[in-house]
Short mmCIF file of C-alpha atoms and ligand atoms in Angstrom, two decimals:
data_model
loop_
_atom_site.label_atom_id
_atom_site.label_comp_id
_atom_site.label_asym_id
_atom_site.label_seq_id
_atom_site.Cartn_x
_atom_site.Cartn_y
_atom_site.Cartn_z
CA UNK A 42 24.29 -26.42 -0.31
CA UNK A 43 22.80 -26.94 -3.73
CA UNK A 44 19.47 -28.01 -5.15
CA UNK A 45 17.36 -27.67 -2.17
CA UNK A 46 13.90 -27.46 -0.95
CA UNK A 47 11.68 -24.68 -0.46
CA UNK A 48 11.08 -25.37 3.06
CA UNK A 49 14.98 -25.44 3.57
CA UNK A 50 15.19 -22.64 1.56
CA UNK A 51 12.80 -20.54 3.59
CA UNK A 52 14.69 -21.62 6.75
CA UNK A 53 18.11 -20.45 5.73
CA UNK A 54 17.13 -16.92 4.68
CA UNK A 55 16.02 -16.21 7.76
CA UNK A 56 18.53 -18.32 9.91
CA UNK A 57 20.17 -16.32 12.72
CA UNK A 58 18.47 -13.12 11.58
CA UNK A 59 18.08 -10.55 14.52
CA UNK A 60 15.48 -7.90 14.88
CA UNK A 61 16.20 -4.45 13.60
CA UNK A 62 16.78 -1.87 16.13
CA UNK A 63 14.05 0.75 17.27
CA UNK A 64 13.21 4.02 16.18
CA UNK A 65 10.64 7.02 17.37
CA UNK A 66 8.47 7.09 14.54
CA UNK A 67 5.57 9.97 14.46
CA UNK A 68 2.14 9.10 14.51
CA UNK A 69 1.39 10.37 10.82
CA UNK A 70 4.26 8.12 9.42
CA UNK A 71 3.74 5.21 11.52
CA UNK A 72 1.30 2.96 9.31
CA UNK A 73 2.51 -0.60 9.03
CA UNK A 74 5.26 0.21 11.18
CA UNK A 75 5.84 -2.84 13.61
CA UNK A 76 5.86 -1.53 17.09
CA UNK A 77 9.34 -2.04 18.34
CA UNK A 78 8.25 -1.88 22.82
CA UNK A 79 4.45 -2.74 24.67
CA UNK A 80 2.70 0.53 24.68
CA UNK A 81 1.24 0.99 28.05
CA UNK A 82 -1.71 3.08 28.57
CA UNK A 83 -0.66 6.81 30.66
CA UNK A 84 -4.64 7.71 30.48
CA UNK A 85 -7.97 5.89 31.12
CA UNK A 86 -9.99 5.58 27.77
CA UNK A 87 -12.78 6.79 28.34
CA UNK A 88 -10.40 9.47 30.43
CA UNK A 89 -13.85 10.49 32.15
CA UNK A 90 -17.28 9.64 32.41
CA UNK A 91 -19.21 10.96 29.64
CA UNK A 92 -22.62 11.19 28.02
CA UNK A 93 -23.12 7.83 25.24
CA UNK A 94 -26.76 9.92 23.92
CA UNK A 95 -28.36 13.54 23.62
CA UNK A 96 -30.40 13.78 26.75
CA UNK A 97 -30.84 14.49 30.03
CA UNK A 98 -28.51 13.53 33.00
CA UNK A 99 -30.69 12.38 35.49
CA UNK A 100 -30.61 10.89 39.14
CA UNK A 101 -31.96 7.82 38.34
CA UNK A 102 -33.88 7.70 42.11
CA UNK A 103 -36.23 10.40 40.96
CA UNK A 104 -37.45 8.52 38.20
CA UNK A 105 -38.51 5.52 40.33
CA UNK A 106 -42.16 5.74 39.86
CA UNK A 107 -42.29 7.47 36.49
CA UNK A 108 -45.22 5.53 33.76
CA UNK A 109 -47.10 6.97 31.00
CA UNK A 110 -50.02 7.18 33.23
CA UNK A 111 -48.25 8.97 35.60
CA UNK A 112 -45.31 10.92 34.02
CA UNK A 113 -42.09 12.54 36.21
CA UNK A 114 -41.81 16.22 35.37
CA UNK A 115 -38.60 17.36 36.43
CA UNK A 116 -36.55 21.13 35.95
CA UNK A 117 -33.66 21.88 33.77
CA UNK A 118 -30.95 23.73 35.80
CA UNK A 119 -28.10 23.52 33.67
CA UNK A 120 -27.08 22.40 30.36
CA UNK A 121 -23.44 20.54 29.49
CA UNK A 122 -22.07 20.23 25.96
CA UNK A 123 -18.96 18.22 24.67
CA UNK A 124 -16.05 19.46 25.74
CA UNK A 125 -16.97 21.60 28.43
CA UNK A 126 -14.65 21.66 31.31
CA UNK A 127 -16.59 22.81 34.71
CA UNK A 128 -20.14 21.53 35.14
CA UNK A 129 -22.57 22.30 37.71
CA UNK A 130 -24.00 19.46 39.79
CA UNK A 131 -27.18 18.55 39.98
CA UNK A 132 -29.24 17.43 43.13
CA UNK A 133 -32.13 15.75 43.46
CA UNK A 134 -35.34 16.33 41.45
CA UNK A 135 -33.08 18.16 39.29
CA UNK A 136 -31.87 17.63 35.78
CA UNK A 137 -29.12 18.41 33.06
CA UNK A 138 -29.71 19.01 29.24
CA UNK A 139 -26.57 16.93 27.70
CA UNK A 140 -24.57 16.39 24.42
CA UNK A 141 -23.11 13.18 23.35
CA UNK A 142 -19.30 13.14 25.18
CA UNK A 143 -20.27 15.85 27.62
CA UNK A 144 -18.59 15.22 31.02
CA UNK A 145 -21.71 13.60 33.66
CA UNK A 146 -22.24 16.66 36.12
CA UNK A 147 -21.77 15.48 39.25
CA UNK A 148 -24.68 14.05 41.27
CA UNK A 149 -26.24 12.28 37.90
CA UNK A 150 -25.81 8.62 37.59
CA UNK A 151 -28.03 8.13 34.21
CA UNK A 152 -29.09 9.82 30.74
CA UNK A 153 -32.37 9.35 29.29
CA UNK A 154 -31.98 10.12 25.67
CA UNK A 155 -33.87 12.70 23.46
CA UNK A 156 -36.16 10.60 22.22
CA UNK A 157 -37.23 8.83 25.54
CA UNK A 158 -38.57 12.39 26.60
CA UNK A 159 -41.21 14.52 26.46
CA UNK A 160 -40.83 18.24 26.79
CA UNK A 161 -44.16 20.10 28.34
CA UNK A 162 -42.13 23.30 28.18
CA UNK A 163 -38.21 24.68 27.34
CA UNK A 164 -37.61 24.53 31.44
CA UNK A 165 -39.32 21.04 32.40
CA UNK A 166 -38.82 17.49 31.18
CA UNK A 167 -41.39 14.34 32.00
CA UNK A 168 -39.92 11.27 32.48
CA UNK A 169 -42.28 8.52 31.67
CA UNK A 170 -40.22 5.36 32.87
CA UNK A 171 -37.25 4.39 35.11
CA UNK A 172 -33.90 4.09 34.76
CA UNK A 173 -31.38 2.06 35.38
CA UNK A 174 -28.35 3.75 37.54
CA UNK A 175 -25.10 4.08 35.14
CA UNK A 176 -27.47 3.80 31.80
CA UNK A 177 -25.72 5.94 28.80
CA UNK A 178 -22.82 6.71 30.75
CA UNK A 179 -19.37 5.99 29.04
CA UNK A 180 -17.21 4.89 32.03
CA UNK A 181 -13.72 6.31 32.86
CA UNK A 182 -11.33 3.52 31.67
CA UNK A 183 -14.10 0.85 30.17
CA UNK A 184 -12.13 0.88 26.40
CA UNK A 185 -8.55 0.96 28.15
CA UNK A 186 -7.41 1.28 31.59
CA UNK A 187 -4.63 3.48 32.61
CA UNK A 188 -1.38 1.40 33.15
CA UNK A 189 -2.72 -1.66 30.94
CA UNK A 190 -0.77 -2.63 27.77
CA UNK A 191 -2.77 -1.23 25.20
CA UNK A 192 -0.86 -2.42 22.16
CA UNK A 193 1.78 -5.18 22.25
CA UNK A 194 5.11 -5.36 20.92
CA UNK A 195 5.31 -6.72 17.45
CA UNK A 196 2.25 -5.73 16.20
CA UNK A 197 2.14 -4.09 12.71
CA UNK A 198 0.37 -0.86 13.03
CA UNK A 199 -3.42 -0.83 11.68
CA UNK A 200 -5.06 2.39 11.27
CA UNK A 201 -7.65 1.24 14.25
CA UNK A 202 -4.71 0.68 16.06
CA UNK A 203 -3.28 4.35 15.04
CA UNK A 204 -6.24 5.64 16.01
CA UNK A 205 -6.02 3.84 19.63
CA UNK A 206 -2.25 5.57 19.97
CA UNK A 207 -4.06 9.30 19.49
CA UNK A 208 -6.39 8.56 21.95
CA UNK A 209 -4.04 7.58 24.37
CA UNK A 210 -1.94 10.97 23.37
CA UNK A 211 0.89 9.54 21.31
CA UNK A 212 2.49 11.85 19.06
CA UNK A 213 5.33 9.04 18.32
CA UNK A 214 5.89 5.44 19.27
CA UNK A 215 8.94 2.94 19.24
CA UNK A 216 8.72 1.12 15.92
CA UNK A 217 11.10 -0.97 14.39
CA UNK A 218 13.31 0.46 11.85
CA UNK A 219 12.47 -0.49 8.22
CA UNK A 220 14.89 -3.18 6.41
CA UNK A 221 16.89 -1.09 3.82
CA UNK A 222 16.70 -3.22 0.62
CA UNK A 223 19.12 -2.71 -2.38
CA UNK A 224 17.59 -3.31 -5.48
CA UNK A 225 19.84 -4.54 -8.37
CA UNK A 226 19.27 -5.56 -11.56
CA UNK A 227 22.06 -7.56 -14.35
CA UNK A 228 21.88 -7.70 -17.85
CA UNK A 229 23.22 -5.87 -21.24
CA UNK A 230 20.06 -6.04 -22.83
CA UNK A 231 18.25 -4.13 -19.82
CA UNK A 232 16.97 -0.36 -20.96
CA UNK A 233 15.28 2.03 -18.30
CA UNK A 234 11.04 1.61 -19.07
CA UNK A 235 10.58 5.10 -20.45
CA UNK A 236 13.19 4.79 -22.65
CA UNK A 237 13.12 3.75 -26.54
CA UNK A 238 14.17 -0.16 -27.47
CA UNK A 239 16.80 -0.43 -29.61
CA UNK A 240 17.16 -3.75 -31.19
CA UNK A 241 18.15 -6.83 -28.92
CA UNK A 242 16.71 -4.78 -25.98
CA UNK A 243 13.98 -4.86 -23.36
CA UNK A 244 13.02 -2.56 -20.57
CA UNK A 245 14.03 -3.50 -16.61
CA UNK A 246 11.07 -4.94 -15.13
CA UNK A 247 12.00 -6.76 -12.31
CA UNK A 248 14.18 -3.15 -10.43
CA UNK A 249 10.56 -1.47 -10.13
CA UNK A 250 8.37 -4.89 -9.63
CA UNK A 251 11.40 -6.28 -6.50
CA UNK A 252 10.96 -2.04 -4.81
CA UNK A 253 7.64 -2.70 -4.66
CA UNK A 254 7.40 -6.00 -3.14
CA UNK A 255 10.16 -5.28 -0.69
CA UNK A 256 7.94 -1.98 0.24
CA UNK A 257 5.39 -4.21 0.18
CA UNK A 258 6.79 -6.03 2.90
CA UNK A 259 8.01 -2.89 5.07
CA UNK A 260 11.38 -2.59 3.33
CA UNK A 261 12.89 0.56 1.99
CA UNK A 262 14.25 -0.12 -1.57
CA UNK A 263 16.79 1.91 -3.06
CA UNK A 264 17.00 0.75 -7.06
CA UNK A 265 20.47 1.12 -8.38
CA UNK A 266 19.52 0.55 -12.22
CA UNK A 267 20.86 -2.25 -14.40
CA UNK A 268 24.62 -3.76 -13.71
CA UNK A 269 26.10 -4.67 -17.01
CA UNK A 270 27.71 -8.25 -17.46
CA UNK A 271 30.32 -7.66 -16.86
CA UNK A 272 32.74 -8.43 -13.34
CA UNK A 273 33.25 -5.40 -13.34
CA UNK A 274 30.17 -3.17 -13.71
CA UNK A 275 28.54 -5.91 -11.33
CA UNK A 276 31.35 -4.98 -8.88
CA UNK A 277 31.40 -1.61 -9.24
CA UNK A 278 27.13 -1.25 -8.41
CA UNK A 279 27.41 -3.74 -5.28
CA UNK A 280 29.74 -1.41 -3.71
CA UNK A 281 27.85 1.70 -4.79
CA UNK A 282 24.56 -0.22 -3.18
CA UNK A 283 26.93 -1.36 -0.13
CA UNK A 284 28.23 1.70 0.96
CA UNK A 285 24.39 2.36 1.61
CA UNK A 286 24.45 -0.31 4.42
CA UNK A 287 21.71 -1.90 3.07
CA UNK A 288 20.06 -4.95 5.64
CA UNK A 289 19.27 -6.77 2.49
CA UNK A 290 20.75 -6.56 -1.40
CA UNK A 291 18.22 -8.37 -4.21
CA UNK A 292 19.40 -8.61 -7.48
CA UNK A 293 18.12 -10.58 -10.58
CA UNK A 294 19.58 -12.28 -14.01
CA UNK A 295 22.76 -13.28 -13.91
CA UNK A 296 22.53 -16.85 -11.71
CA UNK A 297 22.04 -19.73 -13.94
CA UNK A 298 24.36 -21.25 -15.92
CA UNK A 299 24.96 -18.55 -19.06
CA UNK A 300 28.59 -17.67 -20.12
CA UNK A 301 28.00 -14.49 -18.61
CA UNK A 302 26.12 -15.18 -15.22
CA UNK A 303 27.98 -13.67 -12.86
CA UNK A 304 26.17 -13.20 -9.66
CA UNK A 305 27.18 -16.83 -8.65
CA UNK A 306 30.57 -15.83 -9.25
CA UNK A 307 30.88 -12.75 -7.60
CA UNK A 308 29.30 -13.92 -4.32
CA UNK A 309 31.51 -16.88 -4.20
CA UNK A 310 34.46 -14.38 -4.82
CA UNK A 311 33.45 -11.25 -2.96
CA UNK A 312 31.44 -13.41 -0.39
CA UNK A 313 30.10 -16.67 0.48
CA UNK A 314 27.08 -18.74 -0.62
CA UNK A 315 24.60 -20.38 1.53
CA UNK A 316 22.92 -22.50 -1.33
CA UNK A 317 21.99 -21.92 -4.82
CA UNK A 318 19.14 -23.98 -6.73
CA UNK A 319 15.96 -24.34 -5.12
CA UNK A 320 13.63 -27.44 -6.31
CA UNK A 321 10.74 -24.61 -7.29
CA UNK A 322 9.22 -24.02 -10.39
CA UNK A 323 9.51 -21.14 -11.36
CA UNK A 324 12.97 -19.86 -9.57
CA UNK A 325 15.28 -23.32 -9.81
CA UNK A 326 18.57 -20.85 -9.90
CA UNK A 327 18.37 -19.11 -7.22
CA UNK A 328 21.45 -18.46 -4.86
CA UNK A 329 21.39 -16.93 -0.73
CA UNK A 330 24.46 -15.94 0.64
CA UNK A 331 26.44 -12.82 2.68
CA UNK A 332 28.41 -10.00 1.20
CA UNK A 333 30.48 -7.99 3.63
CA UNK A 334 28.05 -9.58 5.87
CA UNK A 335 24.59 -8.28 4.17
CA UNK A 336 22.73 -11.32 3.06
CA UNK A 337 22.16 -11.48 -0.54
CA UNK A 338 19.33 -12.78 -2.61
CA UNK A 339 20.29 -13.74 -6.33
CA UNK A 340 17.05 -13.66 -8.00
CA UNK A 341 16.27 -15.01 -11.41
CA UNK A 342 16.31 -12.78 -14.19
CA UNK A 343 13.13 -14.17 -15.81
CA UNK A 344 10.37 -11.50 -14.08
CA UNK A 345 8.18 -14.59 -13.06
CA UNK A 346 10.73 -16.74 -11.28
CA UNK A 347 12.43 -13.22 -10.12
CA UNK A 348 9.18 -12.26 -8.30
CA UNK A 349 8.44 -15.65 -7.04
CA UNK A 350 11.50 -16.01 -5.44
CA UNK A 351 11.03 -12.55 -3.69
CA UNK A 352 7.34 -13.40 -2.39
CA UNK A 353 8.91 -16.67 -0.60
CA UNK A 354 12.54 -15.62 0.16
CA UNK A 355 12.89 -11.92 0.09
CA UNK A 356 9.08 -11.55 1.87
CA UNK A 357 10.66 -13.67 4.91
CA UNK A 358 14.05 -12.31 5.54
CA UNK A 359 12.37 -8.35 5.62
CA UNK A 360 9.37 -9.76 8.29
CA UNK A 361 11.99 -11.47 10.16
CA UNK A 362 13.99 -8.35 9.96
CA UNK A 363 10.93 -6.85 11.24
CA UNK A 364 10.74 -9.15 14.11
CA UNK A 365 7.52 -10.66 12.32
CA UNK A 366 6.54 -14.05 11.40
CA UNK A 367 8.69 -14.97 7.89
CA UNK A 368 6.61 -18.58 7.48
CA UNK A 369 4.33 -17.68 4.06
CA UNK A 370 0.51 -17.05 4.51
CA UNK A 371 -1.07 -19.99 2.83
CA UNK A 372 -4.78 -20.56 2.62
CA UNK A 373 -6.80 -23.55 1.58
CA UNK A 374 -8.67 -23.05 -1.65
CA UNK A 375 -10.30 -25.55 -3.38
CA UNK A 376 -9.34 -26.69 -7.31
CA UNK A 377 -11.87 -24.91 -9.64
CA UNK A 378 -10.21 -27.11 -12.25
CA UNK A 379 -7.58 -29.86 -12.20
CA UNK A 380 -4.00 -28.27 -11.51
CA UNK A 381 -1.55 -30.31 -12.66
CA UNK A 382 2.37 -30.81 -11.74
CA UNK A 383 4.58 -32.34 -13.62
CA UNK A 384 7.37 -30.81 -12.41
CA UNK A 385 8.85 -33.05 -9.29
CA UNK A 386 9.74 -29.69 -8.05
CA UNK A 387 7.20 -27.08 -5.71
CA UNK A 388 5.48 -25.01 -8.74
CA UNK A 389 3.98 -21.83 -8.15
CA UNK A 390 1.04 -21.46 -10.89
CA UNK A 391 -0.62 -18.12 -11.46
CA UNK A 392 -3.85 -18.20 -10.41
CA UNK A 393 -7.09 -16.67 -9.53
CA UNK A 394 -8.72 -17.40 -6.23
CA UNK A 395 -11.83 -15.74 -4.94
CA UNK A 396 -14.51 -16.22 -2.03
CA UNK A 397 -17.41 -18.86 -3.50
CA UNK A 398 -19.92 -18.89 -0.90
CA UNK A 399 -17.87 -19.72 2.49
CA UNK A 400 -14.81 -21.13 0.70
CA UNK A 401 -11.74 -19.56 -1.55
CA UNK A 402 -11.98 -20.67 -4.99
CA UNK A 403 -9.05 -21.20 -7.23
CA UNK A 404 -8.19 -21.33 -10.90
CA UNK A 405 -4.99 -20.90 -13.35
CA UNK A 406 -4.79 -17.90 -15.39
CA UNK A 407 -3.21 -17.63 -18.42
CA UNK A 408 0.16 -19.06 -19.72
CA UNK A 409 2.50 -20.63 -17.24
CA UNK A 410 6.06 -19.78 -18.59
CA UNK A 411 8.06 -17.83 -16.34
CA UNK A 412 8.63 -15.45 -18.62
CA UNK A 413 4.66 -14.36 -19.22
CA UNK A 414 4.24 -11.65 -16.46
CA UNK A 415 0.68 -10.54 -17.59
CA UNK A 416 -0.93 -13.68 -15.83
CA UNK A 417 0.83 -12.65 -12.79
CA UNK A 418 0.31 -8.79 -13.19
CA UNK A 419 -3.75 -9.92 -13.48
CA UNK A 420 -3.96 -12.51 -11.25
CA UNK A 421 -4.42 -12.52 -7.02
CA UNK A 422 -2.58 -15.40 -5.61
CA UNK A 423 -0.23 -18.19 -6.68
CA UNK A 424 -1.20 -21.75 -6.41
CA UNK A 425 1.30 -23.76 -4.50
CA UNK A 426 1.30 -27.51 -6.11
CA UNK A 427 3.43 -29.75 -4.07
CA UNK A 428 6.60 -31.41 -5.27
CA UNK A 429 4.81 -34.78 -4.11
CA UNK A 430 2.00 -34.09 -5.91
CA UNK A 431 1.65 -34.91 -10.21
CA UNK A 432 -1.59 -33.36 -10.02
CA UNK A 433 -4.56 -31.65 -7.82
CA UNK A 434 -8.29 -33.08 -8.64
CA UNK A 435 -11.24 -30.26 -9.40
CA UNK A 436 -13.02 -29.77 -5.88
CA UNK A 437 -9.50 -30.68 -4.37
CA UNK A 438 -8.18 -28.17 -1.84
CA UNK A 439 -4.57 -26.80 -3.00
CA UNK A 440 -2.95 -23.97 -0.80
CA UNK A 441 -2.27 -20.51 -2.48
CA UNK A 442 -0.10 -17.71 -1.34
CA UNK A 443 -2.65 -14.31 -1.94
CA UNK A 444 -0.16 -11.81 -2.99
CA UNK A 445 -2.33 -8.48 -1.99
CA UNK A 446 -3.17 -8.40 1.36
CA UNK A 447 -6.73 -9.24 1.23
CA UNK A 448 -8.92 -10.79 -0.96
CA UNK A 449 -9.37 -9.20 -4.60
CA UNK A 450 -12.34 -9.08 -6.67
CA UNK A 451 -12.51 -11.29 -9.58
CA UNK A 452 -10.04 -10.34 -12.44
CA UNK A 453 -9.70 -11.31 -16.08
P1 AMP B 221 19.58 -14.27 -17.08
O1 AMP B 221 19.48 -15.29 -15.99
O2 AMP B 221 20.38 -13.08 -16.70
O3 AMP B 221 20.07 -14.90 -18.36
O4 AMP B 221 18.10 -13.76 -17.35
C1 AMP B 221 17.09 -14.65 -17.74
C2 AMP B 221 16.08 -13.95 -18.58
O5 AMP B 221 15.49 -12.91 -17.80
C3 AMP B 221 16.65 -13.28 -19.81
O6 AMP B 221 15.72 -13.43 -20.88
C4 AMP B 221 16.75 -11.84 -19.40
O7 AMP B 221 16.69 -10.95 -20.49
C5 AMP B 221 15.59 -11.67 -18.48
N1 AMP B 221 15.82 -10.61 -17.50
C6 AMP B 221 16.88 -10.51 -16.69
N2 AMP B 221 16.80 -9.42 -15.92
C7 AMP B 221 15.65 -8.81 -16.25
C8 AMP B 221 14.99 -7.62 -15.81
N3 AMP B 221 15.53 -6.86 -14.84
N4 AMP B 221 13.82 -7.28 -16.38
C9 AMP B 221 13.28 -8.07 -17.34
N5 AMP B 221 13.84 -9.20 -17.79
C10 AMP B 221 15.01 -9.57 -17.27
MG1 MG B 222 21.51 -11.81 -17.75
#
């Protein structure tokens, strides 16, 4: 397939992928992780009825008649702090001093808080209205029920929902295992960043910027440095990166139509190709195909079109991997300014969008070339003009892909 559209793009990548197997994963390394099985609840949360205040357990009976005019003075027999394990019941006309999470002694069906007392003496408490029966008591099971499905399977793990899993007593939980993502990068002129430029040279920004996003996007990247152009050295580092068993290999440069673009060639050779050339602006050459059965994302060397390509393509083959919905997350924004496409092909403009009121906000930023990564590096989103469409009016709504995971405050 050649010259294709996004949409059919997006749908190839992730056509026929399966689901990553499952791993235990503990607790404290668990964050994003997507939870491989339904976690079912072994425990009621509350897992016993508790105090919600600092007061007094009461039985809510003897408080029946209780008024300002005519306050209930009652005895303190016991006292029951958080934590405690045995507690003494109480009977009628008798009450318990008690902490906030402190088990409900037995024979108490209500708490009057602190602050709904008063205290004639250390030993005596007046009362000086009812009570409802069950008031500021934290039932056994009313946040989860033992035996319910607490989280389901699939879910990307929040730190609320972390926090649910230690309540329930989970040390580890059955996540899916993480895509492992090869990161290569092709080119002669490419120089490690930390190193001096010689002439004709520029440092390898798309191995560091690709690890991210796929990490981004729950992947594990392992960045094997810059291939050289030749068959060869491009040979030689897919086999170093495949004897990793990678689930996915990215590499950029090297895919167009240069005398010494090689990707193309190698996949053909070594592999097969599913398509190359997308109708997108930035990213036309593009290519998707298998090697030794790991799918393989050539990437365009320029760092705009490279990362472009990876927020569509490589973004939806590691949540698919993940068992997660690959289709992008686009929101409606509406045109600060007129955005413009010329281009006959889906362009992906660097832009700016932030919360106006009720509504997302959009605007360009800087140049457009896919070779000027500072607009991208400062901006939150990119603006996703249609291939139907020459041209987006201000106050128009345009979808953008946010590429943090929330909103961002405004930037340069
Ligand atoms: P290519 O398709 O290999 O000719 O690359 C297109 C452009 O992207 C050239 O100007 C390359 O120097 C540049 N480029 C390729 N790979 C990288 C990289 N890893 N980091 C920065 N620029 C790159
Ligand atoms: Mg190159």
């Amino acid at each position: 397939m050649w010259n294709i559209t996004v949409d059919e793009a997006l749908a190839r990548v992730t056509a026929g992928t399966a689901r990553l197997e499952a791993e235990e994963v503990p607790l404290h390394e668990a964050d994003g992780r997507v939870l491989a099985e339904d976690i079912t609840a072994p425990i009621d949360l509350p897992p016993f009825a508790n105090s919600a205040m600092d007061g007094y357990a009461v039985v809510a009976a003897d408080l029946a008649g209780a008024s300002v005019e005519r306050p209930v003075r009652l005895p303190v027999v016991t006292r029951v702090a958080a934590g405690q394990g045995e507690t003494t019941a109480i009977q009628p006309g008798q009450v318990a001093r008690i902490m906030t999470g402190a088990p409900i002694p037995p024979g108490a069906d209500a708490v009057v808080k602190f602050e709904d007392t008063l205290a004639p003496s250390p030993d005596e408490i007046a009362f000086t209205q009812p009570v409802a029966p069950g008031t500021n008591i934290r039932q056994p099971g009313e946040d989860v029920t033992a035996g319910q499905v607490a989280l389901q399977a699939g879910m990307p793990l929040s730190s609320p929902a972390l926090g649910l899993l230690a309540a329930l007593g989970y040390a580890a939980v059955p996540c899916v295992r993480r895509p492992r993502v090869a990161v290569i990068s092709t080119g002669d002129e490419l120089i490690s960043p930390g190193q001096p430029l010689p002439p004709g040279k520029i440092h390898d920004s798309n191995g560091l910027m690709l690890a991210a996003l796929a990490r981004q996007f729950g992947g594990m990247p392992a960045v094997y440095g810059a291939a050289g152009d030749t068959q060869a050295s491009l040979h030689a580092t897919l086999a170093r990166a495949l004897s990793e068993q990678p689930d996915l290999i990215l590499t950029s440069g090297g895919i167009s139509l240069g005398d010494f673009d090689l990707v193309k060639d190698i996949l053909r050779a070594e592999g097969e190709i599913d398509f190359w050339q997308v109708r997108m602006r930035p990213g036309k050459p593009l290519a998707f195909g298998h090697i030794a059965g790991v799918p393989l994302l050539g990437l365009p060397g320029n760092p705009v079109a490279a990362y472009v390509g990876a927020a569509l393509y490589a973004r939806a083959v590691l949540l698919a991997l993940q068992g997660l919905d690959p289709a992008p997350a686009l929101y409606d924004a509406v045109c600060a300014e007129p955005i413009r496409n010329g281009s006959g092909r889906r362009n992906f403009l660097r832009g700016v969008a932030e919360m106006r009121g009720t509504r997302l906000q959009v605007r360009q930023i800087g140049g457009q070339l896919p070779t000027q990564l500072a607009p991208l590096a400062r901006g939150n989103c990119l603006i996703v003009a249609h291939e139907e469409r020459a041209m987006y009016d201000e106050g128009e709504t345009v979808p953008v892909l946010l590429l943090a995971s929330g909103l961002q405050p405004p930037l340069g």
